[in-house]
Short mmCIF file of C-alpha atoms and ligand atoms in Angstrom, two decimals:
data_model
loop_
_atom_site.label_atom_id
_atom_site.label_comp_id
_atom_site.label_asym_id
_atom_site.label_seq_id
_atom_site.Cartn_x
_atom_site.Cartn_y
_atom_site.Cartn_z
CA UNK A 1 52.41 21.81 44.91
CA UNK A 2 52.85 19.41 47.63
CA UNK A 3 53.83 15.11 47.82
CA UNK A 4 50.56 13.52 47.46
CA UNK A 5 48.84 10.00 46.54
CA UNK A 6 46.67 9.51 43.47
CA UNK A 7 43.29 7.61 43.13
CA UNK A 8 42.14 6.44 39.03
CA UNK A 9 38.96 4.30 39.48
CA UNK A 10 38.45 3.35 35.86
CA UNK A 11 41.57 2.67 35.03
CA UNK A 12 41.40 0.90 31.39
CA UNK A 13 39.88 3.89 30.38
CA UNK A 14 42.18 5.52 27.64
CA UNK A 15 42.26 9.17 29.24
CA UNK A 16 42.90 7.23 32.72
CA UNK A 17 45.99 5.28 31.96
CA UNK A 18 47.04 8.43 30.23
CA UNK A 19 46.72 10.83 34.19
CA UNK A 20 48.62 7.38 35.56
CA UNK A 21 51.78 7.48 33.18
CA UNK A 22 51.68 11.31 34.17
CA UNK A 23 51.18 10.67 37.88
CA UNK A 24 54.24 8.47 37.44
CA UNK A 25 56.23 10.95 36.23
CA UNK A 26 55.18 13.86 38.56
CA UNK A 27 58.12 13.53 41.58
CA UNK A 28 55.29 15.09 44.47
CA UNK A 29 53.03 12.06 43.65
CA UNK A 30 54.24 9.14 45.86
CA UNK A 31 51.71 6.57 44.19
CA UNK A 32 48.99 6.31 42.32
CA UNK A 33 46.26 3.02 43.32
CA UNK A 34 44.59 2.51 39.73
CA UNK A 35 41.55 0.44 40.13
CA UNK A 36 40.07 -1.46 37.19
CA UNK A 37 37.23 -4.48 36.43
CA UNK A 38 40.43 -6.22 35.35
CA UNK A 39 44.35 -6.08 35.06
CA UNK A 40 45.78 -4.69 31.95
CA UNK A 41 46.80 -7.54 29.66
CA UNK A 42 50.33 -5.92 29.11
CA UNK A 43 51.14 -6.43 33.00
CA UNK A 44 53.60 -9.06 33.86
CA UNK A 45 54.71 -8.89 30.25
CA UNK A 46 55.85 -4.80 30.51
CA UNK A 47 59.41 -4.29 30.06
CA UNK A 48 59.47 -0.50 30.02
CA UNK A 49 62.46 0.85 32.22
CA UNK A 50 60.99 4.25 32.38
CA UNK A 51 57.97 2.69 34.45
CA UNK A 52 58.13 3.17 38.27
CA UNK A 53 56.63 1.05 41.24
CA UNK A 54 54.43 3.86 41.91
CA UNK A 55 51.36 1.96 40.30
CA UNK A 56 49.14 -0.18 42.94
CA UNK A 57 47.08 -2.06 40.89
CA UNK A 58 43.38 -3.28 42.42
CA UNK A 59 40.74 -5.06 40.84
CA UNK A 60 37.27 -3.89 41.95
CA UNK A 61 34.04 -5.32 40.21
CA UNK A 62 32.56 -2.09 41.63
CA UNK A 63 29.42 -3.88 43.43
CA UNK A 64 28.94 -1.87 47.05
CA UNK A 65 30.64 -4.53 49.39
CA UNK A 66 34.00 -4.97 46.54
CA UNK A 67 34.05 -0.72 46.80
CA UNK A 68 33.47 -1.03 50.40
CA UNK A 69 37.01 -3.24 51.01
CA UNK A 70 38.79 -1.41 48.02
CA UNK A 71 38.20 1.61 50.26
CA UNK A 72 38.91 0.22 53.92
CA UNK A 73 42.36 -0.69 52.09
CA UNK A 74 42.79 2.15 51.38
CA UNK A 75 42.32 3.54 54.70
CA UNK A 76 44.53 1.00 55.98
CA UNK A 77 47.86 2.33 54.12
CA UNK A 78 47.10 6.12 56.19
CA UNK A 79 47.90 8.03 53.39
CA UNK A 80 46.95 11.54 52.22
CA UNK A 81 44.59 10.47 48.73
CA UNK A 82 44.44 14.21 47.82
CA UNK A 83 43.91 13.27 43.93
CA UNK A 84 40.66 11.42 42.67
CA UNK A 85 39.67 10.27 38.84
CA UNK A 86 36.73 8.02 38.67
CA UNK A 87 36.62 7.55 34.32
CA UNK A 88 34.30 5.41 34.23
CA UNK A 89 32.25 5.95 31.35
CA UNK A 90 30.15 3.26 28.75
CA UNK A 91 28.35 4.79 24.79
CA UNK A 92 28.70 2.02 23.06
CA UNK A 93 29.24 -2.41 23.07
CA UNK A 94 29.50 -4.74 20.86
CA UNK A 95 25.49 -5.33 21.60
CA UNK A 96 24.49 -1.59 21.74
CA UNK A 97 25.11 1.99 19.38
CA UNK A 98 23.69 5.01 21.48
CA UNK A 99 19.95 5.53 20.50
CA UNK A 100 18.92 7.72 17.42
CA UNK A 101 15.08 8.00 17.92
CA UNK A 102 12.52 6.93 20.59
CA UNK A 103 12.11 4.07 19.00
CA UNK A 104 15.80 2.76 19.74
CA UNK A 105 14.54 3.16 23.56
CA UNK A 106 15.46 -0.06 25.37
CA UNK A 107 15.38 -0.97 29.07
CA UNK A 108 18.69 -3.04 29.02
CA UNK A 109 20.26 -0.15 27.47
CA UNK A 110 19.18 2.71 29.40
CA UNK A 111 19.61 0.26 32.70
CA UNK A 112 23.57 -0.51 31.14
CA UNK A 113 24.26 2.57 30.10
CA UNK A 114 22.81 4.53 33.76
CA UNK A 115 24.58 1.89 35.19
CA UNK A 116 28.57 2.42 34.28
CA UNK A 117 28.02 5.95 33.87
CA UNK A 118 25.45 7.15 37.04
CA UNK A 119 25.28 4.50 39.55
CA UNK A 120 29.10 2.86 39.63
CA UNK A 121 30.74 6.67 39.87
CA UNK A 122 28.13 7.22 42.95
CA UNK A 123 28.88 4.30 44.72
CA UNK A 124 32.59 5.45 44.93
CA UNK A 125 31.77 9.03 45.61
CA UNK A 126 29.65 7.94 48.78
CA UNK A 127 32.25 4.85 50.12
CA UNK A 128 35.36 7.39 49.20
CA UNK A 129 33.88 9.89 52.12
CA UNK A 130 35.67 8.73 54.92
CA UNK A 131 39.14 8.47 53.21
CA UNK A 132 38.80 11.78 51.81
CA UNK A 133 39.26 13.87 54.85
CA UNK A 134 42.12 15.29 55.39
CA UNK A 135 43.40 18.44 56.31
CA UNK A 136 44.99 18.68 52.24
CA UNK A 137 42.65 20.26 49.24
CA UNK A 138 41.46 17.32 47.71
CA UNK A 139 39.84 17.42 44.14
CA UNK A 140 38.08 14.78 43.01
CA UNK A 141 37.74 14.41 39.16
CA UNK A 142 34.16 12.48 38.12
CA UNK A 143 34.50 12.10 33.77
CA UNK A 144 31.15 13.60 32.65
CA UNK A 145 30.11 14.96 29.30
CA UNK A 146 29.29 18.34 27.83
CA UNK A 147 26.40 16.39 26.47
CA UNK A 148 25.04 15.81 30.17
CA UNK A 149 24.24 19.04 30.60
CA UNK A 150 20.57 19.68 29.93
CA UNK A 151 20.60 23.51 29.08
CA UNK A 152 22.88 22.29 25.99
CA UNK A 153 21.15 19.95 24.31
CA UNK A 154 20.14 21.99 20.70
CA UNK A 155 20.25 17.82 18.43
CA UNK A 156 18.62 15.46 20.78
CA UNK A 157 19.44 11.96 20.63
CA UNK A 158 22.03 9.83 22.74
CA UNK A 159 19.08 9.25 25.50
CA UNK A 160 20.95 6.86 27.80
CA UNK A 161 24.11 8.63 27.52
CA UNK A 162 22.62 12.64 27.69
CA UNK A 163 20.67 11.20 30.26
CA UNK A 164 22.62 8.92 32.49
CA UNK A 165 25.38 11.60 32.77
CA UNK A 166 22.74 14.53 33.72
CA UNK A 167 21.72 11.93 36.49
CA UNK A 168 25.95 12.05 37.65
CA UNK A 169 25.77 15.68 37.42
CA UNK A 170 23.35 16.00 39.27
CA UNK A 171 24.55 13.26 42.12
CA UNK A 172 28.14 15.13 41.61
CA UNK A 173 26.32 18.79 42.98
CA UNK A 174 23.95 16.98 45.61
CA UNK A 175 27.42 15.19 46.78
CA UNK A 176 28.86 18.53 47.49
CA UNK A 177 26.49 20.74 49.01
CA UNK A 178 27.05 17.19 51.62
CA UNK A 179 30.72 16.56 51.02
CA UNK A 180 31.58 20.59 52.11
CA UNK A 181 30.35 19.87 55.44
CA UNK A 182 31.82 16.30 56.00
CA UNK A 183 35.19 16.30 53.99
CA UNK A 184 35.38 20.21 53.65
CA UNK A 185 38.91 20.79 51.70
CA UNK A 186 37.50 18.12 49.04
CA UNK A 187 36.59 19.77 45.44
CA UNK A 188 34.15 17.95 43.39
CA UNK A 189 34.65 18.68 39.64
CA UNK A 190 31.88 17.18 37.18
CA UNK A 191 34.99 17.06 33.77
CA UNK A 192 34.11 17.33 30.26
CA UNK A 193 37.25 15.91 28.92
CA UNK A 194 36.55 16.82 24.75
CA UNK A 195 36.13 14.43 22.02
CA UNK A 196 38.75 12.28 22.74
CA UNK A 197 40.74 9.62 20.64
CA UNK A 198 39.81 6.62 22.58
CA UNK A 199 37.41 3.71 21.77
CA UNK A 200 34.53 5.15 23.34
CA UNK A 201 34.15 8.38 20.45
CA UNK A 202 35.79 5.83 18.05
CA UNK A 203 32.62 5.13 15.65
CA UNK A 204 31.80 9.13 16.07
CA UNK A 205 35.25 10.41 15.26
CA UNK A 206 34.72 11.18 11.30
CA UNK A 207 32.24 14.49 11.93
CA UNK A 208 34.90 15.80 13.99
CA UNK A 209 36.63 19.27 12.81
CA UNK A 210 40.06 18.93 12.60
CA UNK A 211 41.99 19.75 15.89
CA UNK A 212 39.00 18.63 17.68
CA UNK A 213 40.19 15.41 18.05
CA UNK A 214 42.56 15.40 21.40
CA UNK A 215 44.92 12.70 22.31
CA UNK A 216 44.27 11.34 25.52
CA UNK A 217 47.34 12.62 26.61
CA UNK A 218 46.59 16.16 25.95
CA UNK A 219 43.37 15.50 28.10
CA UNK A 220 45.03 13.36 31.10
CA UNK A 221 47.74 16.84 31.00
CA UNK A 222 45.01 19.52 31.21
CA UNK A 223 42.59 17.60 33.94
CA UNK A 224 45.45 17.53 36.25
CA UNK A 225 46.75 21.15 35.23
CA UNK A 226 42.58 22.08 36.32
CA UNK A 227 43.21 19.85 39.51
CA UNK A 228 46.29 21.59 40.10
CA UNK A 229 44.54 24.93 39.94
CA UNK A 230 41.88 24.24 42.41
CA UNK A 231 45.20 23.61 44.70
CA UNK A 232 47.09 26.78 44.36
CA UNK A 233 44.04 28.97 44.50
CA UNK A 234 43.52 27.22 48.15
CA UNK A 235 47.84 28.16 48.60
CA UNK A 236 47.48 31.94 47.48
CA UNK A 237 44.32 32.71 49.20
CA UNK A 238 45.28 30.32 52.49
CA UNK A 239 41.66 28.24 52.75
CA UNK A 240 39.91 25.73 50.90
CA UNK A 241 36.57 28.03 50.69
CA UNK A 242 34.36 24.82 48.61
CA UNK A 243 30.88 26.37 49.66
CA UNK A 244 29.03 23.22 48.88
CA UNK A 245 29.14 23.91 44.81
CA UNK A 246 30.79 21.15 42.53
CA UNK A 247 32.51 22.60 39.32
CA UNK A 248 31.02 20.99 36.22
CA UNK A 249 34.56 22.07 33.64
CA UNK A 250 35.53 21.22 29.84
CA UNK A 251 39.60 20.45 29.16
CA UNK A 252 40.05 23.90 28.40
CA UNK A 253 38.62 25.12 32.03
CA UNK A 254 35.88 26.50 31.04
CA UNK A 255 32.86 25.97 32.70
CA UNK A 256 29.43 24.48 30.98
CA UNK A 257 26.41 25.47 32.34
CA UNK A 258 24.46 22.62 33.90
N1 NAP B 1 36.62 9.60 24.46
C1 NAP B 1 35.00 10.91 24.37
O1 NAP B 1 36.09 11.32 23.09
C2 NAP B 1 34.80 11.49 25.55
C3 NAP B 1 34.03 12.54 25.54
C4 NAP B 1 33.34 12.89 26.43
C5 NAP B 1 33.10 12.13 27.92
N2 NAP B 1 33.66 11.07 27.83
C6 NAP B 1 34.22 10.53 29.43
O2 NAP B 1 34.99 10.15 29.62
C7 NAP B 1 35.20 8.75 30.53
C8 NAP B 1 36.68 7.95 30.14
O3 NAP B 1 35.70 7.26 28.66
P1 NAP B 1 37.64 7.21 27.76
O4 NAP B 1 36.94 7.72 26.50
O5 NAP B 1 39.05 7.37 28.04
O6 NAP B 1 36.72 5.37 27.45
P2 NAP B 1 37.04 3.95 27.20
O7 NAP B 1 39.07 4.06 27.39
O8 NAP B 1 36.27 3.76 27.14
O9 NAP B 1 37.58 3.48 28.61
C9 NAP B 1 36.24 3.08 29.63
C10 NAP B 1 36.06 3.10 30.62
O10 NAP B 1 34.63 3.39 31.63
C11 NAP B 1 34.72 1.93 32.32
N3 NAP B 1 33.27 1.11 32.17
C12 NAP B 1 33.19 0.41 30.60
N4 NAP B 1 32.54 0.25 30.96
C13 NAP B 1 31.58 -0.35 32.01
C14 NAP B 1 30.71 -1.21 32.65
N5 NAP B 1 29.78 -1.70 32.21
N6 NAP B 1 30.94 -0.51 34.49
C15 NAP B 1 31.71 0.08 34.77
N7 NAP B 1 32.90 0.57 34.58
C16 NAP B 1 32.86 0.49 33.33
C17 NAP B 1 36.71 1.19 32.53
O11 NAP B 1 36.68 1.03 33.60
P3 NAP B 1 37.42 -0.22 34.13
O12 NAP B 1 38.84 0.02 33.81
O13 NAP B 1 36.64 -0.57 35.07
O14 NAP B 1 37.01 -1.57 33.11
C18 NAP B 1 36.94 2.78 32.20
O15 NAP B 1 37.12 3.39 32.80
C19 NAP B 1 33.81 8.47 30.15
O16 NAP B 1 33.30 8.76 31.46
C20 NAP B 1 33.28 9.15 29.07
O17 NAP B 1 31.73 8.74 29.09
C21 NAP B 1 34.73 10.68 26.83
#
């Protein structure tokens, strides 16, 4: 594996934090840019000697101009960013829970969920293109969800979350076609982490079968292995043939039907 820099967007996500820690421990990883709407509370009080100073934290409110500023800043470092995780996602908050029936539909919830799950990741995909044009195999994992699969939808409900992830999947695949022309070495991955023990899944963990509630650490390591496997394939075949197809993959590297 050659040396690389990583970029983690939505860095407060529990899975993102686990990934950042794994990047920190990876000798090939020269640095991690961690972007979040706010700095973690423990910054400044952290005295864990095992942590490195590889992590560069940047605050971004995810509006277009701020994303453009951050991308300019990243470009000015002139480093090879070849692993990107876009982790943003919203399912519920203090004022909303996923819709169970049509009567629960309301514009505010649809807009808030689409904004966090679809608009924000897409703005990043759009603005990142110029800094992902390097010669090295690069993977961008955008956090989707199996419930965003239209063909796999058996049980309905969760209207805004499902639809926002389905729309995200379309945007990722659409971007893959253009990335293949303009930033040829980038593999886009719509990633389903599986049900993972984080605040996002907390209210819904009771029905999860035993052994199927994953730790963030496990999921992060699965994802980083999947990303590495794309890089290995390109080394083994001496070509980076992405051909404009995004991958929709679960935590076990299994393809999900769109
Ligand atoms: N946990 C699961 O079981 C599960 C299952 C399937 C898919 N996923 C997906 O995996 C991803 C990571 O989830 P997680 O479980 O690690 O969740 P989490 O710990 O609750 O993290 C939430 C993430 O969403 C971002 N976020 C929250 N509200 C936002 C808003 N209004 N606008 C923009 N960004 C917002 C946060 O970014 P900041 O750092 O900027 O605050 C953070 O990256 C999400 O996309 C989620 O949909 C999770």
